[in-house]
PDB file of C-alpha atoms in Angstrom:
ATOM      1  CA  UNK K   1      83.015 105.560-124.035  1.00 35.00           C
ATOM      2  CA  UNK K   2      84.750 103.400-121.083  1.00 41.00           C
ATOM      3  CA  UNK K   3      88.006 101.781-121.943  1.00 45.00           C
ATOM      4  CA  UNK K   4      87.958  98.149-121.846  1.00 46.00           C
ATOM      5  CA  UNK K   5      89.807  96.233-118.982  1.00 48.00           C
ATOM      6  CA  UNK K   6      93.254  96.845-119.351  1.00 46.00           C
ATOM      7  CA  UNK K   7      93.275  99.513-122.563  1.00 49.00           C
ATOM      8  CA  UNK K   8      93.922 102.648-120.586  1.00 56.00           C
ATOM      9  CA  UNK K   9      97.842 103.501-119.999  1.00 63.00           C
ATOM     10  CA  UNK K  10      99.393 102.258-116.751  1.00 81.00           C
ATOM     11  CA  UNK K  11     100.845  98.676-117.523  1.00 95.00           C
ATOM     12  CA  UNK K  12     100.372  95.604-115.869  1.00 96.00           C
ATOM     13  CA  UNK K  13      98.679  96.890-112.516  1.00 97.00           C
ATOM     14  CA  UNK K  14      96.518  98.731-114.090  1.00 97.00           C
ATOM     15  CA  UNK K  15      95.194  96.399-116.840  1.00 97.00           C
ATOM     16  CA  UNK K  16      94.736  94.079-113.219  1.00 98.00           C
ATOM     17  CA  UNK K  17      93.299  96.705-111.449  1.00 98.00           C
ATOM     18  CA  UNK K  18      90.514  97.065-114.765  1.00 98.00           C
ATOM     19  CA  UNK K  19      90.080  93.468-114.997  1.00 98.00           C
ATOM     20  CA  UNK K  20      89.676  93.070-111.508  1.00 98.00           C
ATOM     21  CA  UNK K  21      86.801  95.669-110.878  1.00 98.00           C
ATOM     22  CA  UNK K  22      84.855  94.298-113.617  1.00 98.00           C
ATOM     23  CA  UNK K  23      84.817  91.035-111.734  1.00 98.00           C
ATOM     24  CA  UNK K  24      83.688  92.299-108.405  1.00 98.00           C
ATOM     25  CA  UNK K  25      81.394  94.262-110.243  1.00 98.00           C
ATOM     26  CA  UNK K  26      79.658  91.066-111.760  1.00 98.00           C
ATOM     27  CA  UNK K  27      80.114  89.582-108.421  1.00 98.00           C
ATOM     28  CA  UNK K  28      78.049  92.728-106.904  1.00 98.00           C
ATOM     29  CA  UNK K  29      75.589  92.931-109.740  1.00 98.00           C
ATOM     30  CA  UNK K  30      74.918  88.777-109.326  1.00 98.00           C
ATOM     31  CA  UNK K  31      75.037  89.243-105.295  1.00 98.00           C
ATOM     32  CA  UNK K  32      72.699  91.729-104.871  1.00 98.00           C
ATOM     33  CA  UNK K  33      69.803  89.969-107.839  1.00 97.00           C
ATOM     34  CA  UNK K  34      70.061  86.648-106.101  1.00 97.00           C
ATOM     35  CA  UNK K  35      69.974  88.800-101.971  1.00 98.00           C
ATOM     36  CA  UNK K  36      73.015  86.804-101.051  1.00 97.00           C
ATOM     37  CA  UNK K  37      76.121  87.269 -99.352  1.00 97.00           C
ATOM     38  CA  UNK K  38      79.652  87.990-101.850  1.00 98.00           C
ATOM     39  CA  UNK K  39      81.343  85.024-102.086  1.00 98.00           C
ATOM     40  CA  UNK K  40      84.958  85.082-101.946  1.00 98.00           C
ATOM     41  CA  UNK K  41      87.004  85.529-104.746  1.00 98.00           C
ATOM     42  CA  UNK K  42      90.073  83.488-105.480  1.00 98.00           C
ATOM     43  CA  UNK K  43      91.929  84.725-108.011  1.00 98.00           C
ATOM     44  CA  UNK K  44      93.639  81.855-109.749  1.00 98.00           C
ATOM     45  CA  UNK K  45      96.839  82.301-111.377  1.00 97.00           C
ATOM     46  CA  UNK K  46      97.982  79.748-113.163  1.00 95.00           C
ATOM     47  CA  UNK K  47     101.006  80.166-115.570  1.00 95.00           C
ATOM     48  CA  UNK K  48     101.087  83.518-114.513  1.00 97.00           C
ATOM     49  CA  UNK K  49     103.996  85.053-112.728  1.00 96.00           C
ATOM     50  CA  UNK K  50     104.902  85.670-109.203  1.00 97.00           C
ATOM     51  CA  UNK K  51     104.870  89.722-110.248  1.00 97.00           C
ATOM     52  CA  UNK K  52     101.295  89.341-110.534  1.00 98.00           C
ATOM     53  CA  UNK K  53     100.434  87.829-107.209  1.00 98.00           C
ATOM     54  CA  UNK K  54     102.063  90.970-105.768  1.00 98.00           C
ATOM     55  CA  UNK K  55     100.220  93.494-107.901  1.00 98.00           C
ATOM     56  CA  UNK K  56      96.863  91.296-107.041  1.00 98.00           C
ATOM     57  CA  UNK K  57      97.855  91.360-103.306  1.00 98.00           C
ATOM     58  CA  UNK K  58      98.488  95.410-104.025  1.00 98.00           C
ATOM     59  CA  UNK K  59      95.319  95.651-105.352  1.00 98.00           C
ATOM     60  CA  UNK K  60      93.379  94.137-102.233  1.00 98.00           C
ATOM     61  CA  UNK K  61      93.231  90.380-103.815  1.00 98.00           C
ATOM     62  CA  UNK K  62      93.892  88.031-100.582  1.00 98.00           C
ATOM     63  CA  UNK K  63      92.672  84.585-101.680  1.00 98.00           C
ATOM     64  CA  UNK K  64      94.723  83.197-104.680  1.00 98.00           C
ATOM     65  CA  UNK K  65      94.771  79.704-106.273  1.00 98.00           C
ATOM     66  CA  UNK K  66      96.767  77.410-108.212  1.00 98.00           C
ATOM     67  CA  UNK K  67      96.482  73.973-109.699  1.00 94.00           C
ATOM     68  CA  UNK K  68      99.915  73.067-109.962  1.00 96.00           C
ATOM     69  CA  UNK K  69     102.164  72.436-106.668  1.00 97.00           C
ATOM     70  CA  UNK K  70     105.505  72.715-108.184  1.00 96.00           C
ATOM     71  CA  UNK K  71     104.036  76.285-109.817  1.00 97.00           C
ATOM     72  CA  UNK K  72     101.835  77.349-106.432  1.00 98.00           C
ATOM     73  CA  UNK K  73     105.178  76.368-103.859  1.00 98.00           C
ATOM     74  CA  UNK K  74     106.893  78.605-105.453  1.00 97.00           C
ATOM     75  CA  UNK K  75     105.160  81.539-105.876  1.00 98.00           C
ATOM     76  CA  UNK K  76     104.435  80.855-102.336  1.00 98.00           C
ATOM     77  CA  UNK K  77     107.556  81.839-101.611  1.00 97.00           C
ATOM     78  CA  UNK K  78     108.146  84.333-103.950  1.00 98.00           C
ATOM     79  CA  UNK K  79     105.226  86.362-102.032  1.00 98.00           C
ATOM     80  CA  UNK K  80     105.352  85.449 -98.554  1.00 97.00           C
ATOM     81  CA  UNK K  81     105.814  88.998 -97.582  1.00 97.00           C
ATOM     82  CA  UNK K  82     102.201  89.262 -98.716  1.00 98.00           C
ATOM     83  CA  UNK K  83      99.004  88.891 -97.028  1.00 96.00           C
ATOM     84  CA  UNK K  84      97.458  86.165 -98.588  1.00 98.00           C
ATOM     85  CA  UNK K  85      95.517  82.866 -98.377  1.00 98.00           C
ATOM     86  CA  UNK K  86      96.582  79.867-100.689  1.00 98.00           C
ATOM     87  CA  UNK K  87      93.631  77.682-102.068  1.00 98.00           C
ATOM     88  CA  UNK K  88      95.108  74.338-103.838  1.00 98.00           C
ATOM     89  CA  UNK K  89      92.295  73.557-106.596  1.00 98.00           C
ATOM     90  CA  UNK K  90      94.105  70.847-109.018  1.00 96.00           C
ATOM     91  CA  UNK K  91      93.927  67.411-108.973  1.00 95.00           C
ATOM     92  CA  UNK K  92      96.466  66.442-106.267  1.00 96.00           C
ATOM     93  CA  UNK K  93      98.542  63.295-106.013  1.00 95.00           C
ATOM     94  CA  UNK K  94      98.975  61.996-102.684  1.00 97.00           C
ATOM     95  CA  UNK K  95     102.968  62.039-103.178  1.00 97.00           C
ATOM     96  CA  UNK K  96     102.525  65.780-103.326  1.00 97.00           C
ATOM     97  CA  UNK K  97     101.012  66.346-100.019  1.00 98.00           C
ATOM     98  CA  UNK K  98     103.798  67.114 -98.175  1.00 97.00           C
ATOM     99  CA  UNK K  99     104.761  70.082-100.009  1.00 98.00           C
ATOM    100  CA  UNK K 100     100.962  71.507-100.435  1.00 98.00           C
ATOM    101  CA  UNK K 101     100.634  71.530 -96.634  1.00 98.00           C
ATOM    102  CA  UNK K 102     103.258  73.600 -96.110  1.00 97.00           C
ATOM    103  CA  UNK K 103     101.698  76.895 -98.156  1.00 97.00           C
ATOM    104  CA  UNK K 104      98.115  76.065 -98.677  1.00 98.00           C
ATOM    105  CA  UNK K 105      95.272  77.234 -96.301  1.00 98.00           C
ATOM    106  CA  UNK K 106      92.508  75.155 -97.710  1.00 98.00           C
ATOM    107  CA  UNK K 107      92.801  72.400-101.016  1.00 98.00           C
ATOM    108  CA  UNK K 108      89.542  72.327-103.089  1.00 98.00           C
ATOM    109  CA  UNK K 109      90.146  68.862-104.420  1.00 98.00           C
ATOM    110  CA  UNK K 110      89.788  66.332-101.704  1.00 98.00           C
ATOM    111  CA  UNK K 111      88.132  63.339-103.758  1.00 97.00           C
ATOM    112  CA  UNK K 112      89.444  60.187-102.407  1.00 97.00           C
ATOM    113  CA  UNK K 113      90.075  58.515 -98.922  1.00 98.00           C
ATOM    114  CA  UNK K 114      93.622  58.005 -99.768  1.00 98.00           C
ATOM    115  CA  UNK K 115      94.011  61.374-100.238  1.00 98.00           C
ATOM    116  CA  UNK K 116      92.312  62.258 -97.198  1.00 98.00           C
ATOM    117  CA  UNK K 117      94.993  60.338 -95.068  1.00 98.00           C
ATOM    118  CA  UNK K 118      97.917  61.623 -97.045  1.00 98.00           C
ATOM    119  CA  UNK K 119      96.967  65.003 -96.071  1.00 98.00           C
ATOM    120  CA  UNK K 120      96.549  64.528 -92.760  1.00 98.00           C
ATOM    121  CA  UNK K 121      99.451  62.876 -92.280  1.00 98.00           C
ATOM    122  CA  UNK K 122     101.397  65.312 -94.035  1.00 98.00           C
ATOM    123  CA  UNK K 123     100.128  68.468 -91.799  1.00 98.00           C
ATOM    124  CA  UNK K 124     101.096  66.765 -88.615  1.00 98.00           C
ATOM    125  CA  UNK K 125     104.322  65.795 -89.786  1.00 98.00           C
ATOM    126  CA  UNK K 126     104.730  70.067 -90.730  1.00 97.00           C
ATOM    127  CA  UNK K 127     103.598  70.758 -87.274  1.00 97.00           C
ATOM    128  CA  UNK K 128     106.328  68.362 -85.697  1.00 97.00           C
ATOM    129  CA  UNK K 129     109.131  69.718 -87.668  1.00 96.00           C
ATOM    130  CA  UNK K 130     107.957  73.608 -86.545  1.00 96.00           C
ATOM    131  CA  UNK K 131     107.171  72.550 -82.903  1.00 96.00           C
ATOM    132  CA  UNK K 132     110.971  71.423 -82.826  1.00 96.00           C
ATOM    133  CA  UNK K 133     111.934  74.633 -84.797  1.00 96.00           C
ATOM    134  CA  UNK K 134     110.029  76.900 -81.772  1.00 96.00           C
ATOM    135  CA  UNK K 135     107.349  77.979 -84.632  1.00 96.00           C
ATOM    136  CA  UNK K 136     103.625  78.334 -84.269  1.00 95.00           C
ATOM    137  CA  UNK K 137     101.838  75.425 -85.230  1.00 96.00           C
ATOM    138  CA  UNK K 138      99.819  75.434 -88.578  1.00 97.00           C
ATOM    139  CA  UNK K 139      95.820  75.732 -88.728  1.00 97.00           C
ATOM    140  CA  UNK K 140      93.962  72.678 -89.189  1.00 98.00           C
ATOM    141  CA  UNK K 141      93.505  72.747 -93.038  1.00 98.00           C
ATOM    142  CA  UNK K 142      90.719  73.400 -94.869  1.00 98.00           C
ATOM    143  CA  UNK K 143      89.540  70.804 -97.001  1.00 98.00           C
ATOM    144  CA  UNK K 144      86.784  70.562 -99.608  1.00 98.00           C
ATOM    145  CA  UNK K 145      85.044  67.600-101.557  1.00 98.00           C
ATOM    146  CA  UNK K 146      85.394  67.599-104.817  1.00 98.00           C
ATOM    147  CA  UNK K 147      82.728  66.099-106.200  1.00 98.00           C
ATOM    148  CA  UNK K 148      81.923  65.002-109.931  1.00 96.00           C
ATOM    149  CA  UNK K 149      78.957  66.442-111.497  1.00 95.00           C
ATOM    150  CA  UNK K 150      79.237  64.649-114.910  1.00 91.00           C
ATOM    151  CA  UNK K 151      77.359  61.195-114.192  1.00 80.00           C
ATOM    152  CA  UNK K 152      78.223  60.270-118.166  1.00 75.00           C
ATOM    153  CA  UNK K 153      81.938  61.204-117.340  1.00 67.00           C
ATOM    154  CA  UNK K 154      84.466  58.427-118.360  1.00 57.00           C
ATOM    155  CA  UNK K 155      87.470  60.107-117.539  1.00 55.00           C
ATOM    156  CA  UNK K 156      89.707  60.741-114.091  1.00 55.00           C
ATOM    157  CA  UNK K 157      89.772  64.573-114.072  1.00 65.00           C
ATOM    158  CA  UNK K 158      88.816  64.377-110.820  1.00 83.00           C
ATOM    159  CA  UNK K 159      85.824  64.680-108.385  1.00 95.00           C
ATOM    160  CA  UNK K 160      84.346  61.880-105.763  1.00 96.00           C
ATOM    161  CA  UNK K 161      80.908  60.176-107.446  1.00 95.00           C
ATOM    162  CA  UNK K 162      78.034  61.921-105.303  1.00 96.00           C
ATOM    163  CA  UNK K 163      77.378  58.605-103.087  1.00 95.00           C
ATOM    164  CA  UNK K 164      80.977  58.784-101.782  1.00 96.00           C
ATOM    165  CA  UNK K 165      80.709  62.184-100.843  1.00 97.00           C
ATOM    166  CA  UNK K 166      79.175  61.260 -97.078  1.00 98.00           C
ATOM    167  CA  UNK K 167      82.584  58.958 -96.049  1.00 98.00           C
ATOM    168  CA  UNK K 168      84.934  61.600 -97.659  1.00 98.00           C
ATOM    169  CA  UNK K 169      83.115  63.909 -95.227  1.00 98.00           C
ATOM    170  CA  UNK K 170      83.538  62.078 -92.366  1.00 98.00           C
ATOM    171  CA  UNK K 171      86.789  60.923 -92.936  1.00 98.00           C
ATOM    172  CA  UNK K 172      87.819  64.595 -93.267  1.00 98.00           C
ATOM    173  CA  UNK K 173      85.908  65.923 -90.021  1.00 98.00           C
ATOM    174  CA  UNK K 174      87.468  62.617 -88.221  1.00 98.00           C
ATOM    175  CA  UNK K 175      91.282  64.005 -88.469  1.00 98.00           C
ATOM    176  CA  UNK K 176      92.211  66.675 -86.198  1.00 98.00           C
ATOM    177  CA  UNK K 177      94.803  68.310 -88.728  1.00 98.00           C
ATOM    178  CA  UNK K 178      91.936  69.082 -91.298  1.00 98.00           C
ATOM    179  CA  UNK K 179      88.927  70.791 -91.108  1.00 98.00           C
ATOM    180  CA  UNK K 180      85.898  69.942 -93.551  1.00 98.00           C
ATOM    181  CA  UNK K 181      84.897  73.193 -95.462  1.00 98.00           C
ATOM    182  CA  UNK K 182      82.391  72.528 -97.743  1.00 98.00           C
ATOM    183  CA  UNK K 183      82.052  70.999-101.297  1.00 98.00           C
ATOM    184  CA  UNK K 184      83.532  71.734-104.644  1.00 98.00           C
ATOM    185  CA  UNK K 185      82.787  70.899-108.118  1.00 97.00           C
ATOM    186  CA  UNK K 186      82.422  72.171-111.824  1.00 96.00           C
ATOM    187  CA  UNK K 187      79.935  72.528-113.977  1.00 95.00           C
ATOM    188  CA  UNK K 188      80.019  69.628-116.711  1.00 94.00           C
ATOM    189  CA  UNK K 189      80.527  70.600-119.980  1.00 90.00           C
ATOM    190  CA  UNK K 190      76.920  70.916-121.830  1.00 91.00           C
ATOM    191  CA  UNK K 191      75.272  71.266-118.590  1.00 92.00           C
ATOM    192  CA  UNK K 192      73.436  73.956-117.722  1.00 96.00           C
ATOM    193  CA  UNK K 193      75.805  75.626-114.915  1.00 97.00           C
ATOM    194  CA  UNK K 194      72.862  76.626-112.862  1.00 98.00           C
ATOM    195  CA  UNK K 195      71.317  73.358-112.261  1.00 97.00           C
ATOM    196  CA  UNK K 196      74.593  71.935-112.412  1.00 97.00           C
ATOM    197  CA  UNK K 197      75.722  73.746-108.915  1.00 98.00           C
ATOM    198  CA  UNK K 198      71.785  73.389-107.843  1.00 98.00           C
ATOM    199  CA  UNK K 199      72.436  70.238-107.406  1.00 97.00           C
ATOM    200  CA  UNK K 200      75.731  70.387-105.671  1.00 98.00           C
ATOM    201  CA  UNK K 201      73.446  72.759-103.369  1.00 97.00           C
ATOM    202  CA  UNK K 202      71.752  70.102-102.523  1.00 96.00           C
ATOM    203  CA  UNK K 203      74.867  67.330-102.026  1.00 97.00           C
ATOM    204  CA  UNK K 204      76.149  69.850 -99.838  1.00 97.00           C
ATOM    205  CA  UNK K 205      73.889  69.723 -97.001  1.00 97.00           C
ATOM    206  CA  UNK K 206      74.889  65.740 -96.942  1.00 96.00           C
ATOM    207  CA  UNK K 207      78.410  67.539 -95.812  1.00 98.00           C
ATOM    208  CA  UNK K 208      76.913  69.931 -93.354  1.00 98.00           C
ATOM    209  CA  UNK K 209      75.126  66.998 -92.119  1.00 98.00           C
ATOM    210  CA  UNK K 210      78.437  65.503 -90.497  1.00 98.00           C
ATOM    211  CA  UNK K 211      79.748  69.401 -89.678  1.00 98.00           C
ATOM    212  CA  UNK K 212      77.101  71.919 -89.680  1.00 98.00           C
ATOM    213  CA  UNK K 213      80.392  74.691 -89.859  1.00 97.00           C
ATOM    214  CA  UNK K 214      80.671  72.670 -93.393  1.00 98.00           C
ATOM    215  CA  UNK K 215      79.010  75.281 -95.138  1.00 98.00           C
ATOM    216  CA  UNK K 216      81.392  76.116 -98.013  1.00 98.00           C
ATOM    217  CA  UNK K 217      80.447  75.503-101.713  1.00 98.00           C
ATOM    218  CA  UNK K 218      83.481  76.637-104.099  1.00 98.00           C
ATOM    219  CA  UNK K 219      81.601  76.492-107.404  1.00 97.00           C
ATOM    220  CA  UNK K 220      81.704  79.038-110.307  1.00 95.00           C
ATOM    221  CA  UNK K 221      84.682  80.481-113.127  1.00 96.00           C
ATOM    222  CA  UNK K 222      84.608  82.684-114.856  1.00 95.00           C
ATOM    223  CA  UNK K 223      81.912  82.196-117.643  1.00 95.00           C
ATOM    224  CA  UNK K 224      79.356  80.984-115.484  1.00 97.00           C
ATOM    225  CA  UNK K 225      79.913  83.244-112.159  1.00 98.00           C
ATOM    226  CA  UNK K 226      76.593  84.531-111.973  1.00 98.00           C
ATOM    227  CA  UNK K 227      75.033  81.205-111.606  1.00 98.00           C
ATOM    228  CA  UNK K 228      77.640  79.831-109.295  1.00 98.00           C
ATOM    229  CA  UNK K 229      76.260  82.921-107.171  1.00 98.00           C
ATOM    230  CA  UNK K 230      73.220  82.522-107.697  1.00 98.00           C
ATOM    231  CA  UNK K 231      73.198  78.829-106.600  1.00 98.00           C
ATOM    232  CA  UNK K 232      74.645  80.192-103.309  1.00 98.00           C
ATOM    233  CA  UNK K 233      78.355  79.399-103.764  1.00 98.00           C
ATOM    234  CA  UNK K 234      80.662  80.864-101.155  1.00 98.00           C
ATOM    235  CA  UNK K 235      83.904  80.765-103.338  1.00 98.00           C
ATOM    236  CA  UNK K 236      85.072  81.513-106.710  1.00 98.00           C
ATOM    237  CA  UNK K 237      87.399  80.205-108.683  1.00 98.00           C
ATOM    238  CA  UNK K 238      88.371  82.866-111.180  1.00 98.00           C
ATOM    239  CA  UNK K 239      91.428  82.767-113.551  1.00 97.00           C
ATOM    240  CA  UNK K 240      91.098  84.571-117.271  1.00 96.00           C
ATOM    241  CA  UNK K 241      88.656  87.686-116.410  1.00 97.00           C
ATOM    242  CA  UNK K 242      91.286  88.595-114.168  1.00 98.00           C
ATOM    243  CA  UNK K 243      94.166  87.914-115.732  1.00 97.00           C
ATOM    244  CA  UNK K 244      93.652  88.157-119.004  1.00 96.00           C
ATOM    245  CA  UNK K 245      94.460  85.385-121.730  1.00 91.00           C
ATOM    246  CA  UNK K 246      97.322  82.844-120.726  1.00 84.00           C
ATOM    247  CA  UNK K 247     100.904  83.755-121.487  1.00 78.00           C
ATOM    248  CA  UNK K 248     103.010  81.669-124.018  1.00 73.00           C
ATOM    249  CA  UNK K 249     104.456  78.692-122.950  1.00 66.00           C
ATOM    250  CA  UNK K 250     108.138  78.907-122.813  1.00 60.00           C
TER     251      UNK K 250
END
């Protein structure tokens, strides 16, 4: 009989290392039946400590994400000895810009003009303050659109309505500091996720249509992986499979 992820004796890293082989083993099983490329997995690990970045970065992990600056700046820090890439996924208030350029390679959640400037703005002012320090410059960064699959939604959790999705695109590929990536969205809730990220599929050649490089699509959690993958999504977002359940709130 096989343990289950995190039974056998070993502690943290290896309850990670379990929980993180049954992942890329999904993410194998679902690459291979749909013939497509594995998508990149970004671990996300929210309200989980910095001490678990490291054993994730131990364990081979180099894409991690977080939806909280204050939470994702400092674990930043805590790990910059690591090889990693930061991927900002939460909603993000233009007021926080400033600090999410400094540690984030890409941000997921691009979903308004306004935010769009900030960002932009922010990155060259980072590149300033290191050209006067004598450090390298910073990367253009990576920005998806967000977009917002739910057309009954009536809430602001986030994501641009599809017929915005063009401007945000060009808007992006227009500043030199970022670089458009792709698209981003989840699946609604009582959607089925497969048509649900079909469809963004489809939105997302309007973004390749202003960048052909524009060919990220950062769909897919963990419940509905398989049909994020097999919708042809180039990035996961994965949090609980790998972690495990959230820890208390203290």
């Amino acid at each position: 009989m096989t343990d289950a992820p995190g039974s056998r004796s070993g502690g943290r890293p290896a309850e990670l290392q379990d929980r993180l082989a049954a992942v890329r083993q999904r993410i194998a099983a679902a690459s291979a039946e749909a013939a497509l490329p594995e998508p990149t997995l970004i671990v996300v690990t929210k309200f989980f400590p910095a001490s678990d970045v490291r054993i994730l970065a131990g364990l081979g992990v180099r894409d991690v994400g977080e939806n909280r600056n204050q939470e994702a700046a400092a674990k930043a820090d805590e790990t910059a000895d690591c090889v990693l890439r930061w991927h900002f996924i939460g909603q993000l208030q233009t007021n926080k810009a400033k600090s999410v350029v400094r540690y984030a390679d890409a941000v997921h959640s691009v979903d308004r003009a306004a935010l769009v400037g900030a960002l932009a703005k922010a990155r060259a002012t980072e590149n300033e303050h290191r050209d006067q320090r004598g450090e390298r410059p910073l990367d253009p960064l990576s920005c998806f659109v967000q977009i917002n699959l739910d057309d009954a939604a009536t809430d602001t959790r986030g994501g641009a309505p599809p017929g915005q999705v063009e401007d945000l695109a060009v808007r992006i590929a227009g500043a030199p500091e970022l670089a458009l990536a792709g698209v981003m969205a989840v699946a609604p809730l009582g959607v089925d996720p497969l048509a649900a990220f079909q469809r963004l599929g489809d939105l997302a050649a309007t973004v390749r249509s202003v960048d052909s490089r524009a060919t990220g699509m950062s769909a897919g959690m963990s419940a509905d992986l398989e049909a994020a993958i097999t919708a042809g999504a180039t990035h996961l977002r994965i949090g609980s499979d790998v972690l495990g359940p959230r820890p208390p709130l203290r």
